[in-house]
mmCIF file of C-alpha atoms in Angstrom:
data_model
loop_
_atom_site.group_PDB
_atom_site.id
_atom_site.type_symbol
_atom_site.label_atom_id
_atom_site.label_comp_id
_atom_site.label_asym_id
_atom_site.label_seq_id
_atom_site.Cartn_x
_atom_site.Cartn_y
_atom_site.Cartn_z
ATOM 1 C CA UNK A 1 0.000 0.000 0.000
ATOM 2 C CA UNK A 2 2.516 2.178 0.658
ATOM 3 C CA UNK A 3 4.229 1.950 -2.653
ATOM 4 C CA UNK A 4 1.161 2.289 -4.355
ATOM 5 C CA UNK A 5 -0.635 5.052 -2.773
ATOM 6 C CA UNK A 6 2.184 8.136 -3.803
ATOM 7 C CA UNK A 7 1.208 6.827 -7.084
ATOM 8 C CA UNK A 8 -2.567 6.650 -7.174
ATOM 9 C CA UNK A 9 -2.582 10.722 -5.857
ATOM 10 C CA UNK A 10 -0.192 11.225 -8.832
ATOM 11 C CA UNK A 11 -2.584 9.735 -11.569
ATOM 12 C CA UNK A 12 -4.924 12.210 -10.486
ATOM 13 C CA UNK A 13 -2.548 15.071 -10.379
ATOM 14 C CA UNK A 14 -3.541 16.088 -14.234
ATOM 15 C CA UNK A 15 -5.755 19.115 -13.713
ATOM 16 C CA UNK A 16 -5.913 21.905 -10.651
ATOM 17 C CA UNK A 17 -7.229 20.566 -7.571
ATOM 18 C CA UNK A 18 -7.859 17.327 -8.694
ATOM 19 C CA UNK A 19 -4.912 15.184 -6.468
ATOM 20 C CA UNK A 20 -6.040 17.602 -3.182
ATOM 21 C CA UNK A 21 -9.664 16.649 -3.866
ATOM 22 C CA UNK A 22 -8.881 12.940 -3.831
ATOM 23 C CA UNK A 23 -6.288 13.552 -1.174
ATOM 24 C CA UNK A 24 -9.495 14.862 0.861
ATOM 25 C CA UNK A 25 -11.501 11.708 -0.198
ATOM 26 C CA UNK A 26 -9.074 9.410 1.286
ATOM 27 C CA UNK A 27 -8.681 10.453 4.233
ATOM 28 C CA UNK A 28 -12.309 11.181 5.200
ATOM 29 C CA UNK A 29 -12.571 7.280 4.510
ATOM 30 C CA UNK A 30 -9.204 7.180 6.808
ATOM 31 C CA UNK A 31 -11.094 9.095 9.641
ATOM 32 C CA UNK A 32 -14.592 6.966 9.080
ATOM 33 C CA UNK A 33 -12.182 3.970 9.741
ATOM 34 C CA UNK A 34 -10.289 5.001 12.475
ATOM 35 C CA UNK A 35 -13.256 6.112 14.124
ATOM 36 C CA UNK A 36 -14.856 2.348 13.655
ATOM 37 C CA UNK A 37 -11.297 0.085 14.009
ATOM 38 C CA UNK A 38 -8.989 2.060 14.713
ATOM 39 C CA UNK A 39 -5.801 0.556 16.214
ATOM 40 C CA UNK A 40 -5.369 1.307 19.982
ATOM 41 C CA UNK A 41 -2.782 4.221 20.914
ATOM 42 C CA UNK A 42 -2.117 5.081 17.102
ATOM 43 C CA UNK A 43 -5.054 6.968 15.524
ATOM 44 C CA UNK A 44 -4.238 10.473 17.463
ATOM 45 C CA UNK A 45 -0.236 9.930 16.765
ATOM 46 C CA UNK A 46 -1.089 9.539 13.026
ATOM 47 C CA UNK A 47 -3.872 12.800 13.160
ATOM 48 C CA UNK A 48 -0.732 14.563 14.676
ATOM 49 C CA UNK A 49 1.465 13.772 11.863
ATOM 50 C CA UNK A 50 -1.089 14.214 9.758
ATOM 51 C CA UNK A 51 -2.723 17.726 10.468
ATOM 52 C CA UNK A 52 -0.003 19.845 8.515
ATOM 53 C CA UNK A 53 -1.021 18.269 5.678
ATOM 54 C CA UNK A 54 -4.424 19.249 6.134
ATOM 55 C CA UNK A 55 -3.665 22.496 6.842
ATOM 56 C CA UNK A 56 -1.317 22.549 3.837
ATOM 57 C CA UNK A 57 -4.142 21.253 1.482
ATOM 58 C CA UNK A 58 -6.290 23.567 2.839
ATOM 59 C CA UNK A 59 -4.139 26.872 2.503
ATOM 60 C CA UNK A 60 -2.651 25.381 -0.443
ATOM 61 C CA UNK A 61 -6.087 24.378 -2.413
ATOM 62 C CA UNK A 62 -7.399 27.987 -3.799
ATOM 63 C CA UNK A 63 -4.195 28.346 -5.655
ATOM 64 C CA UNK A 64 -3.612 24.917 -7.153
ATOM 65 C CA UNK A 65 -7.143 24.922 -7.961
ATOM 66 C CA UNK A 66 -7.039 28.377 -9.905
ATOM 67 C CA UNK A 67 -3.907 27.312 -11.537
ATOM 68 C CA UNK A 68 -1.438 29.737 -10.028
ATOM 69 C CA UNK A 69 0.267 26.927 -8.902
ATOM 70 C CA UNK A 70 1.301 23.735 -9.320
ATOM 71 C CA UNK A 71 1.238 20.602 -6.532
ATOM 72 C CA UNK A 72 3.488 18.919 -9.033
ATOM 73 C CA UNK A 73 4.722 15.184 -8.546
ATOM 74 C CA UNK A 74 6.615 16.157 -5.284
ATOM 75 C CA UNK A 75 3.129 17.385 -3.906
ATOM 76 C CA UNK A 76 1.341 14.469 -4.820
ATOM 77 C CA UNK A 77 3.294 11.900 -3.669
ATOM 78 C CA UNK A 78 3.706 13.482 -0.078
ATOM 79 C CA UNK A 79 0.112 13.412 -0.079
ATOM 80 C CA UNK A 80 -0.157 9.750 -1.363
ATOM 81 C CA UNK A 81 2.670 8.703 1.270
ATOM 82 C CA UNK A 82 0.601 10.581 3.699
ATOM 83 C CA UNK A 83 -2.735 8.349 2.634
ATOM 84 C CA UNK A 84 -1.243 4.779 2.746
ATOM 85 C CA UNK A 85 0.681 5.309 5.959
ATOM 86 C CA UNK A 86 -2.575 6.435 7.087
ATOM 87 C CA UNK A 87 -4.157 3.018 6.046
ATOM 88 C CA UNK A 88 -1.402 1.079 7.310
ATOM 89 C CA UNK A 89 -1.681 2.398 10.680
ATOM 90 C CA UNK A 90 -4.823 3.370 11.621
ATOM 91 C CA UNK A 91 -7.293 0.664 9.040
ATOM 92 C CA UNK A 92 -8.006 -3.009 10.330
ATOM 93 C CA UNK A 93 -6.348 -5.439 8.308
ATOM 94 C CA UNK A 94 -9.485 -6.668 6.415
ATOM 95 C CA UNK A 95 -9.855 -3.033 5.207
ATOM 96 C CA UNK A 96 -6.327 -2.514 4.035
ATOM 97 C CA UNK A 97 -6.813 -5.310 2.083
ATOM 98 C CA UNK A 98 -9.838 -4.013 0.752
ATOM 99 C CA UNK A 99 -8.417 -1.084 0.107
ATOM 100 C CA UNK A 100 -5.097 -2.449 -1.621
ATOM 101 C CA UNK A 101 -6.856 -4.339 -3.960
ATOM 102 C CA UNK A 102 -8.911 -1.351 -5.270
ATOM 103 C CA UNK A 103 -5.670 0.739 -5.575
ATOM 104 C CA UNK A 104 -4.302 -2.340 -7.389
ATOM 105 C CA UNK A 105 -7.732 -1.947 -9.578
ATOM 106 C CA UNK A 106 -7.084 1.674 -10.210
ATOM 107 C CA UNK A 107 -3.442 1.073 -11.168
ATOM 108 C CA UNK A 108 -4.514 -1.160 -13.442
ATOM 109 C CA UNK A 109 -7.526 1.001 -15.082
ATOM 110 C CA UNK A 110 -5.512 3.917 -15.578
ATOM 111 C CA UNK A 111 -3.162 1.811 -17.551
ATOM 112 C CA UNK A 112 -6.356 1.026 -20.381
ATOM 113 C CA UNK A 113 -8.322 4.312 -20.088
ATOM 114 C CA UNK A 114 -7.775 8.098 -18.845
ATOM 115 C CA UNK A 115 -9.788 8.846 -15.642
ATOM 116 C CA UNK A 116 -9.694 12.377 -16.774
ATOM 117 C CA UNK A 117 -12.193 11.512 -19.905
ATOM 118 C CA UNK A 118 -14.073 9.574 -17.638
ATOM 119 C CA UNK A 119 -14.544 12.163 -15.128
ATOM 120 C CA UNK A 120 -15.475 15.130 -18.653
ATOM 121 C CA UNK A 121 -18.454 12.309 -19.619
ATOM 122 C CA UNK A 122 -20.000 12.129 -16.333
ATOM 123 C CA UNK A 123 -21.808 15.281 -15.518
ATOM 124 C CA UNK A 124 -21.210 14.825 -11.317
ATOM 125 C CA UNK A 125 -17.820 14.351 -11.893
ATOM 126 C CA UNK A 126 -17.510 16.811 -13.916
ATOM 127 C CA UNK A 127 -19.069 19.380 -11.361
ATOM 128 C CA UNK A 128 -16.998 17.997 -8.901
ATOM 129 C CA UNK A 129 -13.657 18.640 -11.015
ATOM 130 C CA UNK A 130 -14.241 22.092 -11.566
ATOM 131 C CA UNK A 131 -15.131 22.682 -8.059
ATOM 132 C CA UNK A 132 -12.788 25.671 -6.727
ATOM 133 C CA UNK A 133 -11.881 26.561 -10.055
#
């Protein structure tokens, strides 16, 4: 997981906003799991490490978004680090599985087809993708 999540962030990291967006995504699913199964003595040690980041995203979202900037491959794969030790630590082992095997899925998608067409043909997506810009 954690060699494939700084990877999964950076497919997404083709248009402004997009990688925070999913960055955001993941780790409200993170929280929802650590709230339900969360290892003992580890989920507040990894909402520690991880609150800069959220407070980076934040801060840093109004500007990627509107193109002034750029989260770039360095950005993204912080973020994606950030997601699967996130999932390694705080998820039960059932879900990490879970959740490996749909980044495995997604790995293996974006090798046949670009989520960034998908997301232009499906109106909800599409809303969602221009969101902030």
């Amino acid at each position: 997981m954690l060699a494939l999540s700084p990877n999964i962030l950076n497919l997404f990291d083709l248009r402004p906003g997009r990688a925070i967006k999913v960055f955001w995504l993941l780790i409200s699913l993170a929280a929802a799991l650590s709230a339900f199964g969360a290892k003992a003595g580890q989920s507040l040690a990894v909402w520690l490490f991880l609150l800069p980041l959220l407070v980076a995203t934040v801060l840093f979202f109004p500007y990627d978004a509107g193109g002034r900037i750029m989260l770039g491959d360095t950005g993204a794969n912080t973020l994606g680090f950030a997601i699967g030790y996130t999932y390694v630590t705080v998820a039960p082992i059932s879900w990490q599985a879970a959740i490996l095997c749909g980044f495995v899925a997604i790995q293996v998608a974006a090798e046949f087809v670009s989520f960034s067409q998908i997301i232009e043909k499906k109106a909800w997506l599409r809303r969602l993708d221009d969101w902030g810009r």
